[in-house]
Amino acid sequence: MRASKTPAGVTPQEISTQASEISALRSRLGVLVFTLDTHLPFFEIAEHLAEQFGEVNVKAEVSTSGPQRVQTALEGKFSAADVLVVVGEPGPDSEDQLMELVEWLLANGRKALAENLIFAVLGEVRADHPVPAFNRVVLPRSYFARTQHSGLRLPWAASARESWELVGAVMNYAVGLGAE
């Protein structure tokens, strides 16, 4: 499987088309935002995703967890998820953690969830660096820098308000377009 990157410039109008397909396929969409490190803003990312799903009228249950896999499984969060969004940083450490998570999911009977995984990378990704073979969405660190003056509650919402790439990737998987 080749790594893919969700194309930039996904718009709410494009998402709305997929939203009607999702509504026809399922009564709700379960999304788990799983962090590889607790210092990453995974709660804010989950809240932003939930707001965007609301804007396009998709009934989605967005939950958060991590980095403890076993605790997440005991809480039933993996079972309730249709799509897994893994939040990490660029670089080999985060990629190793991602691969460990995938191996754990496969070893514990969560193959479908491992196949519906999106790697949300916080920070700039070097073009010459090979990426894991998963759909990935890059959330630039500039999101954080632009927030201080925005007055918006989420720390990166000022520029993320226009960014629909992550919700677009989740919706692609939800309608079966993202998995090969």
mmCIF file of C-alpha atoms in Angstrom:
data_model
loop_
_atom_site.group_PDB
_atom_site.id
_atom_site.type_symbol
_atom_site.label_atom_id
_atom_site.label_comp_id
_atom_site.label_asym_id
_atom_site.label_seq_id
_atom_site.Cartn_x
_atom_site.Cartn_y
_atom_site.Cartn_z
ATOM 1 C CA MET A 1 0.000 0.000 0.000
ATOM 2 C CA ARG A 2 1.371 3.415 -0.937
ATOM 3 C CA ALA A 3 1.105 6.376 1.409
ATOM 4 C CA SER A 4 -1.304 9.000 0.287
ATOM 5 C CA LYS A 5 -1.861 12.550 1.352
ATOM 6 C CA THR A 6 -5.304 14.048 1.316
ATOM 7 C CA PRO A 7 -5.323 16.780 -1.330
ATOM 8 C CA ALA A 8 -5.204 20.328 -0.040
ATOM 9 C CA GLY A 9 -8.118 22.593 -0.686
ATOM 10 C CA VAL A 10 -10.958 20.245 0.240
ATOM 11 C CA THR A 11 -14.045 22.433 0.631
ATOM 12 C CA PRO A 12 -17.207 22.144 2.726
ATOM 13 C CA GLN A 13 -19.188 21.802 -0.511
ATOM 14 C CA GLU A 14 -17.198 18.708 -1.516
ATOM 15 C CA ILE A 15 -17.647 17.321 1.982
ATOM 16 C CA SER A 16 -21.411 17.904 1.822
ATOM 17 C CA THR A 17 -21.676 15.522 -1.132
ATOM 18 C CA GLN A 18 -20.012 12.767 0.882
ATOM 19 C CA ALA A 19 -22.112 13.665 3.925
ATOM 20 C CA SER A 20 -25.296 12.582 2.180
ATOM 21 C CA GLU A 21 -23.649 9.272 1.234
ATOM 22 C CA ILE A 22 -22.578 8.675 4.833
ATOM 23 C CA SER A 23 -26.056 9.470 6.142
ATOM 24 C CA ALA A 24 -27.491 6.908 3.724
ATOM 25 C CA LEU A 25 -24.964 4.241 4.783
ATOM 26 C CA ARG A 26 -25.065 4.579 8.569
ATOM 27 C CA SER A 27 -27.001 6.272 11.331
ATOM 28 C CA ARG A 28 -23.820 7.573 12.979
ATOM 29 C CA LEU A 29 -20.105 7.699 12.309
ATOM 30 C CA GLY A 30 -17.728 6.742 15.120
ATOM 31 C CA VAL A 31 -14.386 8.555 15.024
ATOM 32 C CA LEU A 32 -11.644 7.998 17.584
ATOM 33 C CA VAL A 33 -8.909 10.641 17.805
ATOM 34 C CA PHE A 34 -6.005 8.755 19.381
ATOM 35 C CA THR A 35 -2.874 10.621 20.424
ATOM 36 C CA LEU A 36 0.611 9.172 20.443
ATOM 37 C CA ASP A 37 1.655 11.741 23.071
ATOM 38 C CA THR A 38 -0.440 13.592 25.648
ATOM 39 C CA HIS A 39 1.177 16.971 24.934
ATOM 40 C CA LEU A 40 -0.432 17.048 21.469
ATOM 41 C CA PRO A 41 -3.760 18.933 21.122
ATOM 42 C CA PHE A 42 -5.910 15.882 20.387
ATOM 43 C CA PHE A 43 -8.904 17.172 22.385
ATOM 44 C CA GLU A 44 -8.980 20.326 20.282
ATOM 45 C CA ILE A 45 -8.639 18.355 17.064
ATOM 46 C CA ALA A 46 -11.540 16.105 18.094
ATOM 47 C CA GLU A 47 -13.684 19.107 19.000
ATOM 48 C CA HIS A 48 -12.921 20.758 15.683
ATOM 49 C CA LEU A 49 -13.787 17.567 13.781
ATOM 50 C CA ALA A 50 -17.102 17.329 15.654
ATOM 51 C CA GLU A 51 -17.908 20.947 14.744
ATOM 52 C CA GLN A 52 -17.137 20.311 11.084
ATOM 53 C CA PHE A 53 -19.298 17.173 11.032
ATOM 54 C CA GLY A 54 -22.089 19.274 12.507
ATOM 55 C CA GLU A 55 -21.663 21.888 9.776
ATOM 56 C CA VAL A 56 -22.262 19.265 7.079
ATOM 57 C CA ASN A 57 -25.025 17.483 9.050
ATOM 58 C CA VAL A 58 -23.212 14.202 9.658
ATOM 59 C CA LYS A 59 -24.152 12.453 12.890
ATOM 60 C CA ALA A 60 -20.718 11.659 14.247
ATOM 61 C CA GLU A 61 -19.546 10.577 17.644
ATOM 62 C CA VAL A 62 -15.997 11.866 18.018
ATOM 63 C CA SER A 63 -14.103 10.569 21.040
ATOM 64 C CA THR A 64 -10.532 10.917 22.263
ATOM 65 C CA SER A 65 -8.019 8.602 23.834
ATOM 66 C CA GLY A 66 -4.378 7.711 24.071
ATOM 67 C CA PRO A 67 -1.589 7.085 24.339
ATOM 68 C CA GLN A 68 -2.519 4.021 26.440
ATOM 69 C CA ARG A 69 -3.839 1.363 24.031
ATOM 70 C CA VAL A 70 -4.991 -1.135 26.651
ATOM 71 C CA GLN A 71 -6.938 1.480 28.609
ATOM 72 C CA THR A 72 -8.573 2.624 25.378
ATOM 73 C CA ALA A 73 -9.597 -0.959 24.602
ATOM 74 C CA LEU A 74 -10.948 -1.491 28.121
ATOM 75 C CA GLU A 75 -13.056 1.656 27.770
ATOM 76 C CA GLY A 76 -14.546 0.226 24.556
ATOM 77 C CA LYS A 77 -13.398 3.142 22.427
ATOM 78 C CA PHE A 78 -11.783 1.002 19.736
ATOM 79 C CA SER A 79 -14.997 -1.015 19.409
ATOM 80 C CA ALA A 80 -17.116 2.109 18.933
ATOM 81 C CA ALA A 81 -14.863 3.607 16.239
ATOM 82 C CA ASP A 82 -15.374 3.293 12.498
ATOM 83 C CA VAL A 83 -12.364 5.470 11.671
ATOM 84 C CA LEU A 84 -9.206 5.970 13.721
ATOM 85 C CA VAL A 85 -7.355 9.304 13.549
ATOM 86 C CA VAL A 86 -3.889 8.966 15.079
ATOM 87 C CA VAL A 87 -2.319 12.289 16.072
ATOM 88 C CA GLY A 88 1.466 12.406 16.031
ATOM 89 C CA GLU A 89 4.465 14.502 15.139
ATOM 90 C CA PRO A 90 6.717 14.137 12.107
ATOM 91 C CA GLY A 91 9.770 12.006 12.588
ATOM 92 C CA PRO A 92 10.887 8.465 13.221
ATOM 93 C CA ASP A 93 9.831 8.297 16.898
ATOM 94 C CA SER A 94 6.222 9.075 16.126
ATOM 95 C CA GLU A 95 6.249 6.767 13.112
ATOM 96 C CA ASP A 96 7.616 3.938 15.276
ATOM 97 C CA GLN A 97 4.816 4.540 17.785
ATOM 98 C CA LEU A 98 2.303 4.502 14.929
ATOM 99 C CA MET A 99 3.618 1.169 13.656
ATOM 100 C CA GLU A 100 3.519 -0.289 17.188
ATOM 101 C CA LEU A 101 -0.116 0.807 17.462
ATOM 102 C CA VAL A 102 -0.950 -0.808 14.110
ATOM 103 C CA GLU A 103 0.772 -4.053 15.114
ATOM 104 C CA TRP A 104 -1.144 -4.010 18.404
ATOM 105 C CA LEU A 105 -4.457 -3.404 16.615
ATOM 106 C CA LEU A 106 -3.784 -6.305 14.243
ATOM 107 C CA ALA A 107 -2.701 -8.623 17.067
ATOM 108 C CA ASN A 108 -5.869 -7.795 19.000
ATOM 109 C CA GLY A 109 -8.385 -8.399 16.239
ATOM 110 C CA ARG A 110 -8.831 -4.787 15.118
ATOM 111 C CA LYS A 111 -7.826 -5.231 11.477
ATOM 112 C CA ALA A 112 -10.688 -3.089 10.148
ATOM 113 C CA LEU A 113 -9.681 -0.220 12.409
ATOM 114 C CA ALA A 114 -6.024 -0.538 11.395
ATOM 115 C CA GLU A 115 -7.147 -0.355 7.759
ATOM 116 C CA ASN A 116 -9.254 2.759 8.446
ATOM 117 C CA LEU A 117 -6.422 4.693 10.034
ATOM 118 C CA ILE A 118 -5.510 8.283 9.255
ATOM 119 C CA PHE A 119 -2.208 9.671 10.506
ATOM 120 C CA ALA A 120 -2.673 13.352 11.417
ATOM 121 C CA VAL A 121 0.825 14.811 11.533
ATOM 122 C CA LEU A 122 1.278 18.011 13.538
ATOM 123 C CA GLY A 123 4.107 19.943 11.979
ATOM 124 C CA GLU A 124 5.929 20.239 8.719
ATOM 125 C CA VAL A 125 6.849 17.029 6.947
ATOM 126 C CA ARG A 126 10.085 16.967 4.983
ATOM 127 C CA ALA A 127 9.542 16.146 1.330
ATOM 128 C CA ASP A 128 12.587 13.850 1.218
ATOM 129 C CA HIS A 129 11.443 11.818 4.230
ATOM 130 C CA PRO A 130 9.583 8.563 3.494
ATOM 131 C CA VAL A 131 6.188 8.385 5.169
ATOM 132 C CA PRO A 132 4.300 5.439 6.610
ATOM 133 C CA ALA A 133 1.942 3.632 4.254
ATOM 134 C CA PHE A 134 -1.179 5.284 5.649
ATOM 135 C CA ASN A 135 -3.387 8.117 4.595
ATOM 136 C CA ARG A 136 -1.934 11.165 6.269
ATOM 137 C CA VAL A 137 -3.051 14.704 6.768
ATOM 138 C CA VAL A 138 -0.521 17.357 7.721
ATOM 139 C CA LEU A 139 -1.715 19.933 10.240
ATOM 140 C CA PRO A 140 0.941 22.673 10.134
ATOM 141 C CA ARG A 141 2.278 24.052 13.396
ATOM 142 C CA SER A 142 1.357 27.476 12.023
ATOM 143 C CA TYR A 143 -2.145 26.621 13.219
ATOM 144 C CA PHE A 144 -0.854 27.156 16.729
ATOM 145 C CA ALA A 145 0.955 30.405 15.952
ATOM 146 C CA ARG A 146 -2.068 32.026 14.322
ATOM 147 C CA THR A 147 -4.389 31.384 17.222
ATOM 148 C CA GLN A 148 -3.152 33.825 19.753
ATOM 149 C CA HIS A 149 -4.564 36.777 17.844
ATOM 150 C CA SER A 150 -7.689 35.072 16.601
ATOM 151 C CA GLY A 151 -9.740 35.194 19.763
ATOM 152 C CA LEU A 152 -11.084 31.747 18.904
ATOM 153 C CA ARG A 153 -11.155 29.110 21.604
ATOM 154 C CA LEU A 154 -9.265 26.377 19.793
ATOM 155 C CA PRO A 155 -5.533 27.016 19.698
ATOM 156 C CA TRP A 156 -5.257 26.499 15.943
ATOM 157 C CA ALA A 157 -8.781 27.292 14.813
ATOM 158 C CA ALA A 158 -8.008 30.585 13.080
ATOM 159 C CA SER A 159 -6.403 28.889 10.098
ATOM 160 C CA ALA A 160 -7.955 25.456 10.605
ATOM 161 C CA ARG A 161 -11.399 26.939 10.073
ATOM 162 C CA GLU A 162 -10.616 26.860 6.351
ATOM 163 C CA SER A 163 -8.986 23.436 6.519
ATOM 164 C CA TRP A 164 -11.263 20.523 5.716
ATOM 165 C CA GLU A 165 -8.532 18.009 4.826
ATOM 166 C CA LEU A 166 -8.812 15.955 8.007
ATOM 167 C CA VAL A 167 -12.601 15.722 7.993
ATOM 168 C CA GLY A 168 -12.400 14.981 4.254
ATOM 169 C CA ALA A 169 -10.031 12.061 4.874
ATOM 170 C CA VAL A 170 -12.316 10.691 7.604
ATOM 171 C CA MET A 171 -15.329 10.936 5.318
ATOM 172 C CA ASN A 172 -13.426 9.235 2.470
ATOM 173 C CA TYR A 173 -12.832 6.230 4.686
ATOM 174 C CA ALA A 174 -16.393 6.310 5.949
ATOM 175 C CA VAL A 175 -17.755 5.874 2.425
ATOM 176 C CA GLY A 176 -15.044 3.412 1.420
ATOM 177 C CA LEU A 177 -13.048 5.731 -0.830
ATOM 178 C CA GLY A 178 -9.897 5.941 1.266
ATOM 179 C CA ALA A 179 -9.034 2.261 1.645
ATOM 180 C CA GLU A 180 -7.507 0.393 -1.258
#
